[in-house]
Amino acid sequence: MKWEKVMGLEVHLQLSTHSKIFSSSATAFGADANTQTNPLDMALPGTLPVLNHAAVSQAVVFGLGVGAEIGKVSRFDRKNYFYPDLPKGYQISQFFEPIVKEGVFEVPLEDGSIFPVRILRAHLEEDAGKSVHDAIPGHTGIDLNRAGTPLLEVVTEPDFRTAEQVVAYLKALHALVTYLGISDGNMSEGSMRCDVNLSLRLEGETEYGTRTELKNINSFRFIERAIHVEAERQQDLLESGQGVVQETRLFDPDNDETRSMRSKEVANDYRYFPDPDLLPIVIDDETIERIRDALPELPAVKRGRYTTELGLSQYDANLLTQDRATAEFFEACCAASNNPKATANWMLGDLSAAVNKEGLAIGGGKVTPEGLGSLISRIDDGTLSSKMAKTVFEGLWAGEPDVDRIIEDRGLKQVSDSGALETIVDELIANNPAQVDQYRAADDGKQKKLIGFFVGQAMKASKGQANPQRLNQLLKQKLG
Ligand code: ADP
Ligand code: MG
């Protein structure tokens, strides 16, 4: 029997507003406990929520970014549950009418192909506070700094069949929100939290099986692992005829297992109803168009432009657009080099290798896009051989900013000037009459080998600075 995984994702994105969704408290990460709270966040009686419009526009920006329909009228609802970090006893969310409706998000896969993911909805909600177990010995404390932080929950259809598709989606989503500037997408700080709903079915089956929900997995590696471990658990249950129980489970990376957290709640358990303290959000076409006009170029559009206009491969285009900083580095570098293909090769080759070794992002080292761009243009104008270029790159990597200066200081100029090269070639021909005769008598294949001998000698005579292409031309001409 061959089992197929079926997965749908719920991702919570923390929006990058300065203040909370219904109060004026700050949202910055890492402050001392309860220093970013006010009476509303603490749910004191008599306080009323006031909607932060920045959160609304960021949700619309997201909806347009994934090509989804925007809800012209959306509403807030109360999701009732009891938990110590939720002093109101309910979370304000959008249940009945979300601000973002259906759309299709195009996810680039490793092999360069595109995987379309159907977005079911995205809705605004407030975050809860946090229980702190290690601050007060013998007690649990509550930190309400996070309470009321604006979240956008993005829900997909169960379109995923492999862990690779899931990770590719999350990476693309991360790229999208950072391009859009609506979330920093920082997984380790909880700005992007992912729940994976997973069920199994026999290959060829059309009905979905019973699913479990894996909560809050906070790294790509753990997501792949959790999916693998949970699928194996479900398969054992199904093959032994026990069946899967619909529930929420937690992945424990230390023990490499998933554990039951709570039985799956259904909508009824939450007694959803419209929040009477908040008006509906009404968005007109004009506002939507104004927001659309201000959108930056999105990853999918950039990818298309890099392949069609700049002639890059789909694979390179995917890599260069995977986050905004890399794309901006690439574009600044192209402006200086005027050679997109060579720029892509250098960025994904030598520069990537160097930054990866140090665990840095593309722009994290000392190499500037202008520096790398002018290095490439010095290769293109014949000043540098590819070997010399490597030496110049080392200079850039060490923090020397000026390519021409590095060339000058290290005496790296290639000799391309015909006069100087001609002298060398003439001397060579005069000093090696035997080889010259051999060359003239030889067939094409043999001539190629002999040219190699002459180029080698000429390079030696020029102390490695002769332009090999020019030498080649000149030699062929003079020997022929
Ligand atoms: P709930 O309201 O209980 O969270 P939803 O219907 O909103 O349930 O679905 C939540 C997520 O679960 C969605 O991403 C959806 O694609 C996914 N999902 C639904 N059914 C299945 C299933 N049988 N197997 C895997 N994922 C599923
Ligand atoms: Mg859900």
PDB file of N, CA, C and O and ligand atoms in Angstrom, residues 10 79 153 155 197 211 213 264, ligand 2:
ATOM      1  N   GLU A  10      -1.632  26.633   8.024  1.00  0.00           N
ATOM      2  CA  GLU A  10      -2.092  27.869   8.650  1.00  0.00           C
ATOM      3  C   GLU A  10      -0.848  28.586   9.149  1.00  0.00           C
ATOM      4  O   GLU A  10      -0.123  28.055   9.982  1.00  0.00           O
ATOM      5  N   LYS A  79     -13.598  35.061  19.578  1.00  0.00           N
ATOM      6  CA  LYS A  79     -13.340  33.626  19.666  1.00  0.00           C
ATOM      7  C   LYS A  79     -13.122  33.356  21.156  1.00  0.00           C
ATOM      8  O   LYS A  79     -12.109  33.767  21.733  1.00  0.00           O
ATOM      9  N   GLU A 153      -3.517  35.674   9.806  1.00  0.00           N
ATOM     10  CA  GLU A 153      -3.467  34.218   9.683  1.00  0.00           C
ATOM     11  C   GLU A 153      -3.806  33.824   8.252  1.00  0.00           C
ATOM     12  O   GLU A 153      -4.883  34.140   7.751  1.00  0.00           O
ATOM     13  N   VAL A 155      -4.456  30.952   5.527  1.00  0.00           N
ATOM     14  CA  VAL A 155      -4.881  29.552   5.487  1.00  0.00           C
ATOM     15  C   VAL A 155      -4.906  29.072   4.040  1.00  0.00           C
ATOM     16  O   VAL A 155      -5.478  29.735   3.167  1.00  0.00           O
ATOM     17  N   ASN A 197      -1.478  20.996   8.960  1.00  0.00           N
ATOM     18  CA  ASN A 197      -2.554  20.002   9.056  1.00  0.00           C
ATOM     19  C   ASN A 197      -2.189  18.857   8.131  1.00  0.00           C
ATOM     20  O   ASN A 197      -1.903  19.089   6.957  1.00  0.00           O
ATOM     21  N   ARG A 211      -7.368  14.299   9.803  1.00  0.00           N
ATOM     22  CA  ARG A 211      -6.115  15.037   9.947  1.00  0.00           C
ATOM     23  C   ARG A 211      -5.764  15.324  11.396  1.00  0.00           C
ATOM     24  O   ARG A 211      -6.629  15.342  12.265  1.00  0.00           O
ATOM     25  N   GLU A 213      -3.336  18.328  13.547  1.00  0.00           N
ATOM     26  CA  GLU A 213      -2.733  19.643  13.337  1.00  0.00           C
ATOM     27  C   GLU A 213      -1.463  19.722  14.165  1.00  0.00           C
ATOM     28  O   GLU A 213      -1.486  19.514  15.377  1.00  0.00           O
ATOM     29  N   LYS A 264      -9.025  18.047  19.043  1.00  0.00           N
ATOM     30  CA  LYS A 264      -9.318  19.124  18.103  1.00  0.00           C
ATOM     31  C   LYS A 264     -10.622  19.821  18.473  1.00  0.00           C
ATOM     32  O   LYS A 264     -11.662  19.194  18.639  1.00  0.00           O
TER      33      LYS A 264
HETATM   34 MG    MG B   2      -7.714  26.538  12.146  1.00  0.00          MG
END
